[in-house]
């Protein structure tokens, strides 16, 4: 899935950095700048909800757009992600054109 995401974004001119899970993403984001964070909900070590909450708790990424890309589609999980600070929600499998449009929308 990360390879598909990378291809969809990179082929549309975006620079993409990937992390294997929430902790790796959090560690990398401590010293790197990005325009948008895209996270799954279900990840080892630190799930997407935890990643969003920890990014929002810090100063560096407090206002960073965060998109959730996941197979989860329940209203409860969407509400939890919004409460944690997610900017938007995209259900997998994703349409590459819609993903690119969503990224452009939240970064401009």
CSV table of N, CA, C and O in Angstrom, one decimal:
chain,number,residue,atom,x,y,z
A,1,UNK,N,0.8,-1.2,0.0
A,1,UNK,CA,0.0,0.0,0.0
A,1,UNK,C,0.9,1.3,0.0
A,1,UNK,O,0.6,2.2,-0.7
A,2,UNK,N,2.0,1.2,0.8
A,2,UNK,CA,2.9,2.4,0.8
A,2,UNK,C,3.5,2.6,-0.6
A,2,UNK,O,3.6,3.8,-1.0
A,3,UNK,N,3.8,1.5,-1.3
A,3,UNK,CA,4.3,1.7,-2.7
A,3,UNK,C,3.3,2.3,-3.6
A,3,UNK,O,3.6,3.2,-4.4
A,4,UNK,N,2.0,1.9,-3.5
A,4,UNK,CA,1.0,2.6,-4.3
A,4,UNK,C,0.8,4.0,-4.0
A,4,UNK,O,0.7,4.9,-4.9
A,5,UNK,N,0.8,4.3,-2.7
A,5,UNK,CA,0.7,5.7,-2.3
A,5,UNK,C,1.9,6.5,-2.8
A,5,UNK,O,1.7,7.6,-3.3
A,6,UNK,N,3.1,6.0,-2.6
A,6,UNK,CA,4.3,6.7,-3.1
A,6,UNK,C,4.2,6.9,-4.6
A,6,UNK,O,4.5,8.1,-5.1
A,7,UNK,N,3.8,5.9,-5.4
A,7,UNK,CA,3.7,6.1,-6.8
A,7,UNK,C,2.7,7.2,-7.2
A,7,UNK,O,2.9,8.0,-8.0
A,8,UNK,N,1.5,7.1,-6.6
A,8,UNK,CA,0.4,8.1,-6.9
A,8,UNK,C,0.9,9.5,-6.6
A,8,UNK,O,0.6,10.4,-7.4
A,9,UNK,N,1.6,9.7,-5.5
A,9,UNK,CA,2.0,11.1,-5.2
A,9,UNK,C,3.3,11.5,-5.9
A,9,UNK,O,3.3,12.6,-6.5
A,10,UNK,N,4.3,10.6,-6.0
A,10,UNK,CA,5.5,11.0,-6.7
A,10,UNK,C,5.3,11.2,-8.2
A,10,UNK,O,5.9,12.2,-8.7
A,11,UNK,N,4.4,10.5,-8.8
A,11,UNK,CA,4.2,10.7,-10.2
A,11,UNK,C,3.4,12.0,-10.5
A,11,UNK,O,3.3,12.4,-11.6
A,12,UNK,N,2.9,12.6,-9.4
A,12,UNK,CA,2.3,13.9,-9.6
A,12,UNK,C,3.1,15.0,-9.0
A,12,UNK,O,2.5,16.1,-8.7
A,13,UNK,N,4.4,14.8,-8.8
A,13,UNK,CA,5.3,15.9,-8.5
A,13,UNK,C,5.5,16.1,-7.0
A,13,UNK,O,6.2,17.0,-6.6
A,14,UNK,N,5.0,15.2,-6.1
A,14,UNK,CA,5.2,15.3,-4.7
A,14,UNK,C,6.5,14.6,-4.3
A,14,UNK,O,6.8,13.5,-4.8
A,15,UNK,N,7.2,15.2,-3.3
A,15,UNK,CA,8.3,14.4,-2.7
A,15,UNK,C,7.7,13.6,-1.6
A,15,UNK,O,6.9,14.2,-0.8
A,16,UNK,N,8.0,12.4,-1.5
A,16,UNK,CA,7.4,11.5,-0.5
A,16,UNK,C,8.4,10.8,0.4
A,16,UNK,O,9.5,10.4,-0.1
A,17,UNK,N,8.2,10.9,1.7
A,17,UNK,CA,9.0,10.2,2.7
A,17,UNK,C,8.0,9.2,3.4
A,17,UNK,O,6.9,9.5,3.6
A,18,UNK,N,8.5,8.0,3.6
A,18,UNK,CA,7.7,6.9,4.2
A,18,UNK,C,8.3,6.4,5.5
A,18,UNK,O,9.5,6.4,5.7
A,19,UNK,N,7.4,6.0,6.4
A,19,UNK,CA,7.8,5.4,7.7
A,19,UNK,C,7.1,4.0,7.8
A,19,UNK,O,5.9,3.9,7.3
A,20,UNK,N,7.7,3.1,8.5
A,20,UNK,CA,7.1,1.8,8.6
A,20,UNK,C,6.0,1.7,9.6
A,20,UNK,O,5.1,0.8,9.5
A,21,UNK,N,5.9,2.6,10.5
A,21,UNK,CA,4.8,2.6,11.5
A,21,UNK,C,4.8,4.0,12.2
A,21,UNK,O,5.5,4.9,11.8
A,22,UNK,N,3.9,4.1,13.1
A,22,UNK,CA,3.7,5.4,13.8
A,22,UNK,C,4.9,5.9,14.6
A,22,UNK,O,5.1,7.1,14.5
A,23,UNK,N,5.6,5.1,15.3
A,23,UNK,CA,6.7,5.5,16.0
A,23,UNK,C,7.9,6.0,15.1
A,23,UNK,O,8.5,7.0,15.3
A,24,UNK,N,8.1,5.2,14.0
A,24,UNK,CA,9.1,5.7,13.0
A,24,UNK,C,8.7,7.0,12.4
A,24,UNK,O,9.6,7.9,12.2
A,25,UNK,N,7.4,7.2,12.1
A,25,UNK,CA,7.0,8.5,11.6
A,25,UNK,C,7.2,9.6,12.6
A,25,UNK,O,7.7,10.7,12.2
A,26,UNK,N,6.8,9.4,13.8
A,26,UNK,CA,7.0,10.4,14.9
A,26,UNK,C,8.5,10.8,15.0
A,26,UNK,O,8.8,11.9,15.1
A,27,UNK,N,9.3,9.7,15.1
A,27,UNK,CA,10.8,10.0,15.2
A,27,UNK,C,11.3,10.8,14.0
A,27,UNK,O,12.0,11.8,14.2
A,28,UNK,N,10.9,10.5,12.8
A,28,UNK,CA,11.4,11.2,11.6
A,28,UNK,C,10.8,12.6,11.6
A,28,UNK,O,11.6,13.6,11.2
A,29,UNK,N,9.6,12.8,12.0
A,29,UNK,CA,9.0,14.1,12.0
A,29,UNK,C,9.5,15.1,13.0
A,29,UNK,O,9.3,16.3,12.9
A,30,UNK,N,10.2,14.5,14.0
A,30,UNK,CA,10.9,15.4,15.0
A,30,UNK,C,11.9,16.3,14.4
A,30,UNK,O,12.1,17.4,14.9
A,31,UNK,N,12.5,15.9,13.3
A,31,UNK,CA,13.6,16.8,12.7
A,31,UNK,C,13.4,17.0,11.2
A,31,UNK,O,14.3,17.5,10.6
A,32,UNK,N,12.2,16.8,10.7
A,32,UNK,CA,11.9,17.0,9.3
A,32,UNK,C,10.6,17.8,9.1
A,32,UNK,O,9.7,17.6,9.9
A,33,UNK,N,10.6,18.6,8.1
A,33,UNK,CA,9.4,19.4,7.7
A,33,UNK,C,8.6,18.7,6.6
A,33,UNK,O,9.3,18.2,5.6
A,34,UNK,N,7.3,18.7,6.6
A,34,UNK,CA,6.5,18.2,5.5
A,34,UNK,C,5.3,19.1,5.3
A,34,UNK,O,5.0,19.9,6.2
A,35,UNK,N,4.7,19.0,4.2
A,35,UNK,CA,3.5,19.8,3.9
A,35,UNK,C,2.2,19.1,4.4
A,35,UNK,O,1.3,19.8,4.8
A,36,UNK,N,2.2,17.8,4.4
A,36,UNK,CA,1.1,17.0,4.9
A,36,UNK,C,1.6,15.7,5.4
A,36,UNK,O,2.6,15.2,4.9
A,37,UNK,N,0.8,15.2,6.4
A,37,UNK,CA,1.1,13.8,6.9
A,37,UNK,C,-0.1,13.0,6.4
A,37,UNK,O,-1.3,13.4,6.6
A,38,UNK,N,0.2,11.8,5.9
A,38,UNK,CA,-0.8,10.8,5.6
A,38,UNK,C,-0.6,9.6,6.4
A,38,UNK,O,0.5,9.0,6.4
A,39,UNK,N,-1.6,9.2,7.2
A,39,UNK,CA,-1.4,8.0,8.1
A,39,UNK,C,-2.5,7.0,8.0
A,39,UNK,O,-3.6,7.4,7.6
A,40,UNK,N,-2.2,5.8,8.3
A,40,UNK,CA,-3.2,4.7,8.4
A,40,UNK,C,-3.6,4.8,9.9
A,40,UNK,O,-2.9,5.4,10.7
A,41,UNK,N,-4.7,4.1,10.2
A,41,UNK,CA,-5.1,3.9,11.6
A,41,UNK,C,-4.4,2.7,12.2
A,41,UNK,O,-3.8,2.8,13.3
A,42,UNK,N,-4.4,1.6,11.5
A,42,UNK,CA,-3.9,0.4,12.0
A,42,UNK,C,-2.4,0.2,11.7
A,42,UNK,O,-2.0,-0.1,10.6
A,43,UNK,N,-1.5,0.5,12.7
A,43,UNK,CA,-0.1,0.4,12.5
A,43,UNK,C,0.5,-0.2,13.8
A,43,UNK,O,-0.1,0.1,14.9
A,44,UNK,N,1.6,-0.9,13.7
A,44,UNK,CA,2.2,-1.4,15.0
A,44,UNK,C,2.9,-0.3,15.7
A,44,UNK,O,3.2,0.8,15.2
A,45,UNK,N,3.2,-0.5,17.0
A,45,UNK,CA,3.9,0.4,17.9
A,45,UNK,C,3.2,1.6,18.3
A,45,UNK,O,3.1,2.0,19.4
A,46,UNK,N,2.7,2.4,17.3
A,46,UNK,CA,1.9,3.6,17.6
A,46,UNK,C,0.8,3.7,16.4
A,46,UNK,O,1.2,3.8,15.3
A,47,UNK,N,-0.4,3.5,16.8
A,47,UNK,CA,-1.5,3.6,15.7
A,47,UNK,C,-1.7,5.0,15.2
A,47,UNK,O,-1.1,6.0,15.7
A,48,UNK,N,-2.5,5.2,14.2
A,48,UNK,CA,-2.7,6.5,13.6
A,48,UNK,C,-3.3,7.5,14.6
A,48,UNK,O,-3.0,8.7,14.5
A,49,UNK,N,-4.3,7.0,15.5
A,49,UNK,CA,-4.8,7.9,16.4
A,49,UNK,C,-3.7,8.5,17.3
A,49,UNK,O,-3.7,9.7,17.6
A,50,UNK,N,-2.9,7.6,17.8
A,50,UNK,CA,-1.8,8.0,18.7
A,50,UNK,C,-0.8,9.0,18.0
A,50,UNK,O,-0.4,10.0,18.5
A,51,UNK,N,-0.5,8.7,16.7
A,51,UNK,CA,0.4,9.6,15.9
A,51,UNK,C,-0.3,10.9,15.8
A,51,UNK,O,0.4,12.0,16.0
A,52,UNK,N,-1.5,11.0,15.4
A,52,UNK,CA,-2.2,12.3,15.3
A,52,UNK,C,-2.2,13.1,16.6
A,52,UNK,O,-1.8,14.2,16.6
A,53,UNK,N,-2.5,12.4,17.7
A,53,UNK,CA,-2.6,13.1,19.0
A,53,UNK,C,-1.2,13.6,19.4
A,53,UNK,O,-1.1,14.7,19.8
A,54,UNK,N,-0.2,12.8,19.1
A,54,UNK,CA,1.2,13.3,19.5
A,54,UNK,C,1.7,14.4,18.6
A,54,UNK,O,2.3,15.3,19.1
A,55,UNK,N,1.3,14.4,17.4
A,55,UNK,CA,1.7,15.5,16.5
A,55,UNK,C,1.0,16.7,16.9
A,55,UNK,O,1.6,17.8,16.9
A,56,UNK,N,-0.3,16.6,17.2
A,56,UNK,CA,-1.1,17.8,17.6
A,56,UNK,C,-0.6,18.4,19.0
A,56,UNK,O,-0.8,19.5,19.2
A,57,UNK,N,-0.1,17.5,19.9
A,57,UNK,CA,0.3,17.9,21.2
A,57,UNK,C,1.6,18.8,21.1
A,57,UNK,O,1.8,19.6,21.9
A,58,UNK,N,2.4,18.5,20.1
A,58,UNK,CA,3.7,19.3,19.9
A,58,UNK,C,3.4,20.6,19.1
A,58,UNK,O,2.4,20.8,18.5
A,59,UNK,N,4.4,21.5,19.2
A,59,UNK,CA,4.3,22.8,18.5
A,59,UNK,C,4.6,22.6,17.0
A,59,UNK,O,3.9,23.3,16.2
A,60,UNK,N,5.6,21.8,16.7
A,60,UNK,CA,6.1,21.7,15.3
A,60,UNK,C,5.0,21.4,14.3
A,60,UNK,O,5.0,21.9,13.2
A,61,UNK,N,4.1,20.4,14.6
A,61,UNK,CA,3.2,19.9,13.6
A,61,UNK,C,1.7,20.2,14.0
A,61,UNK,O,0.8,19.6,13.5
A,62,UNK,N,1.5,21.1,15.0
A,62,UNK,CA,0.2,21.4,15.5
A,62,UNK,C,-0.8,21.7,14.4
A,62,UNK,O,-2.0,21.3,14.4
A,63,UNK,N,-0.4,22.5,13.4
A,63,UNK,CA,-1.3,23.0,12.3
A,63,UNK,C,-1.1,22.2,11.0
A,63,UNK,O,-1.7,22.6,10.0
A,64,UNK,N,-0.3,21.2,11.0
A,64,UNK,CA,0.0,20.4,9.8
A,64,UNK,C,-1.2,19.7,9.3
A,64,UNK,O,-1.8,19.0,10.2
A,65,UNK,N,-1.6,19.7,8.1
A,65,UNK,CA,-2.7,18.9,7.6
A,65,UNK,C,-2.3,17.4,7.8
A,65,UNK,O,-1.2,17.0,7.5
A,66,UNK,N,-3.3,16.6,8.3
A,66,UNK,CA,-3.1,15.2,8.5
A,66,UNK,C,-4.3,14.5,7.8
A,66,UNK,O,-5.4,14.7,8.2
A,67,UNK,N,-4.0,13.7,6.8
A,67,UNK,CA,-5.0,12.9,6.2
A,67,UNK,C,-4.9,11.4,6.7
A,67,UNK,O,-3.8,10.9,6.8
A,68,UNK,N,-6.0,10.8,6.9
A,68,UNK,CA,-6.1,9.4,7.3
A,68,UNK,C,-6.5,8.6,6.1
A,68,UNK,O,-7.5,8.9,5.5
A,69,UNK,N,-5.7,7.6,5.8
A,69,UNK,CA,-5.9,6.8,4.6
A,69,UNK,C,-6.0,5.4,5.2
A,69,UNK,O,-5.0,4.8,5.6
A,70,UNK,N,-7.2,4.8,5.2
A,70,UNK,CA,-7.4,3.5,5.9
A,70,UNK,C,-8.6,2.7,5.3
A,70,UNK,O,-9.4,3.3,4.6
A,71,UNK,N,-8.6,1.5,5.7
A,71,UNK,CA,-9.8,0.6,5.3
A,71,UNK,C,-10.9,0.9,6.3
A,71,UNK,O,-12.1,0.5,6.0
A,72,UNK,N,-10.7,1.5,7.4
A,72,UNK,CA,-11.7,1.7,8.4
A,72,UNK,C,-12.7,2.8,7.9
A,72,UNK,O,-12.3,3.8,7.3
A,73,UNK,N,-14.0,2.5,8.1
A,73,UNK,CA,-14.9,3.5,7.6
A,73,UNK,C,-16.0,3.8,8.6
A,73,UNK,O,-17.0,4.5,8.2
A,74,UNK,N,-16.0,3.3,9.8
A,74,UNK,CA,-17.0,3.5,10.7
A,74,UNK,C,-17.1,5.0,11.1
A,74,UNK,O,-16.1,5.7,11.2
A,75,UNK,N,-18.3,5.5,11.4
A,75,UNK,CA,-18.5,6.8,11.9
A,75,UNK,C,-17.7,7.1,13.2
A,75,UNK,O,-17.2,8.2,13.4
A,76,UNK,N,-17.7,6.1,14.0
A,76,UNK,CA,-17.0,6.2,15.3
A,76,UNK,C,-15.5,6.4,15.1
A,76,UNK,O,-15.0,7.3,15.8
A,77,UNK,N,-14.9,5.7,14.2
A,77,UNK,CA,-13.5,5.9,14.0
A,77,UNK,C,-13.2,7.2,13.3
A,77,UNK,O,-12.2,7.9,13.6
A,78,UNK,N,-14.0,7.6,12.4
A,78,UNK,CA,-13.9,8.9,11.8
A,78,UNK,C,-14.0,10.0,12.8
A,78,UNK,O,-13.2,11.0,12.8
A,79,UNK,N,-15.0,9.9,13.7
A,79,UNK,CA,-15.1,10.9,14.8
A,79,UNK,C,-13.9,10.9,15.7
A,79,UNK,O,-13.5,12.0,16.1
A,80,UNK,N,-13.4,9.8,16.0
A,80,UNK,CA,-12.2,9.7,16.9
A,80,UNK,C,-11.0,10.4,16.2
A,80,UNK,O,-10.2,11.1,16.8
A,81,UNK,N,-10.9,10.1,14.9
A,81,UNK,CA,-9.8,10.7,14.2
A,81,UNK,C,-9.9,12.3,14.1
A,81,UNK,O,-9.0,13.0,14.3
A,82,UNK,N,-11.1,12.7,13.9
A,82,UNK,CA,-11.4,14.2,13.9
A,82,UNK,C,-11.1,14.8,15.3
A,82,UNK,O,-10.5,15.8,15.4
A,83,UNK,N,-11.5,14.1,16.3
A,83,UNK,CA,-11.3,14.6,17.7
A,83,UNK,C,-9.8,14.6,18.0
A,83,UNK,O,-9.3,15.5,18.7
A,84,UNK,N,-9.0,13.7,17.4
A,84,UNK,CA,-7.6,13.7,17.6
A,84,UNK,C,-6.9,14.8,16.8
A,84,UNK,O,-5.8,15.2,17.2
A,85,UNK,N,-7.5,15.3,15.8
A,85,UNK,CA,-7.0,16.4,15.0
A,85,UNK,C,-6.8,16.1,13.5
A,85,UNK,O,-6.1,16.9,12.8
A,86,UNK,N,-7.3,15.0,13.0
A,86,UNK,CA,-7.2,14.7,11.6
A,86,UNK,C,-7.9,15.8,10.7
A,86,UNK,O,-9.0,16.3,11.1
A,87,UNK,N,-7.3,16.1,9.6
A,87,UNK,CA,-7.9,17.1,8.7
A,87,UNK,C,-8.9,16.4,7.8
A,87,UNK,O,-9.9,17.1,7.4
A,88,UNK,N,-8.6,15.2,7.3
A,88,UNK,CA,-9.5,14.5,6.4
A,88,UNK,C,-9.4,13.0,6.4
A,88,UNK,O,-8.5,12.5,7.1
A,89,UNK,N,-10.2,12.3,5.7
A,89,UNK,CA,-10.3,10.9,5.8
A,89,UNK,C,-10.5,10.3,4.4
A,89,UNK,O,-11.4,10.8,3.6
A,90,UNK,N,-9.7,9.4,4.0
A,90,UNK,CA,-9.7,8.7,2.7
A,90,UNK,C,-9.8,7.2,2.9
A,90,UNK,O,-8.9,6.7,3.6
A,91,UNK,N,-10.8,6.6,2.3
A,91,UNK,CA,-10.9,5.1,2.5
A,91,UNK,C,-10.2,4.4,1.4
A,91,UNK,O,-10.2,4.7,0.2
A,92,UNK,N,-9.4,3.3,1.8
A,92,UNK,CA,-8.8,2.4,0.9
A,92,UNK,C,-9.8,1.4,0.4
A,92,UNK,O,-10.6,1.0,1.1
A,93,UNK,N,-9.6,0.9,-0.9
A,93,UNK,CA,-8.6,1.4,-1.8
A,93,UNK,C,-8.9,2.8,-2.3
A,93,UNK,O,-10.1,3.2,-2.4
A,94,UNK,N,-7.9,3.5,-2.6
A,94,UNK,CA,-8.0,4.9,-2.9
A,94,UNK,C,-7.9,5.1,-4.4
A,94,UNK,O,-7.3,4.3,-5.1
A,95,UNK,N,-8.6,6.1,-4.9
A,95,UNK,CA,-8.5,6.6,-6.3
A,95,UNK,C,-7.3,7.6,-6.4
A,95,UNK,O,-7.3,8.6,-5.7
A,96,UNK,N,-6.2,7.3,-7.1
A,96,UNK,CA,-5.1,8.1,-7.2
A,96,UNK,C,-5.4,9.6,-7.4
A,96,UNK,O,-4.8,10.5,-6.8
A,97,UNK,N,-6.3,9.9,-8.4
A,97,UNK,CA,-6.6,11.2,-8.7
A,97,UNK,C,-7.3,12.0,-7.5
A,97,UNK,O,-7.0,13.1,-7.3
A,98,UNK,N,-8.2,11.2,-6.8
A,98,UNK,CA,-8.8,11.8,-5.7
A,98,UNK,C,-7.9,12.1,-4.5
A,98,UNK,O,-7.9,13.0,-3.8
A,99,UNK,N,-6.9,11.1,-4.4
A,99,UNK,CA,-5.9,11.3,-3.3
A,99,UNK,C,-5.1,12.6,-3.6
A,99,UNK,O,-4.8,13.4,-2.7
A,100,UNK,N,-4.6,12.7,-4.8
A,100,UNK,CA,-3.8,13.8,-5.2
A,100,UNK,C,-4.6,15.1,-5.0
A,100,UNK,O,-4.1,16.1,-4.5
A,101,UNK,N,-5.9,15.1,-5.4
A,101,UNK,CA,-6.7,16.3,-5.3
A,101,UNK,C,-6.9,16.6,-3.8
A,101,UNK,O,-6.8,17.8,-3.4
A,102,UNK,N,-7.0,15.6,-2.9
A,102,UNK,CA,-7.2,15.9,-1.5
A,102,UNK,C,-5.9,16.5,-0.9
A,102,UNK,O,-5.9,17.4,-0.1
A,103,UNK,N,-4.7,15.9,-1.3
A,103,UNK,CA,-3.4,16.5,-0.8
A,103,UNK,C,-3.3,17.9,-1.3
A,103,UNK,O,-2.9,18.8,-0.5
A,104,UNK,N,-3.6,18.2,-2.5
A,104,UNK,CA,-3.5,19.6,-3.0
A,104,UNK,C,-4.4,20.5,-2.3
A,104,UNK,O,-4.0,21.6,-2.0
A,105,UNK,N,-5.6,20.0,-2.0
A,105,UNK,CA,-6.6,20.9,-1.3
A,105,UNK,C,-6.1,21.3,0.1
A,105,UNK,O,-6.3,22.4,0.5
A,106,UNK,N,-5.6,20.3,0.8
A,106,UNK,CA,-5.2,20.6,2.2
A,106,UNK,C,-3.8,21.3,2.3
A,106,UNK,O,-3.5,21.9,3.4
A,107,UNK,N,-3.1,21.3,1.2
A,107,UNK,CA,-1.8,22.0,1.3
A,107,UNK,C,-1.8,23.4,0.7
A,107,UNK,O,-0.7,24.0,0.7
A,108,UNK,N,-2.9,23.8,0.1
A,108,UNK,CA,-2.9,25.1,-0.5
A,108,UNK,C,-3.9,26.0,0.2
A,108,UNK,O,-4.8,25.7,0.9
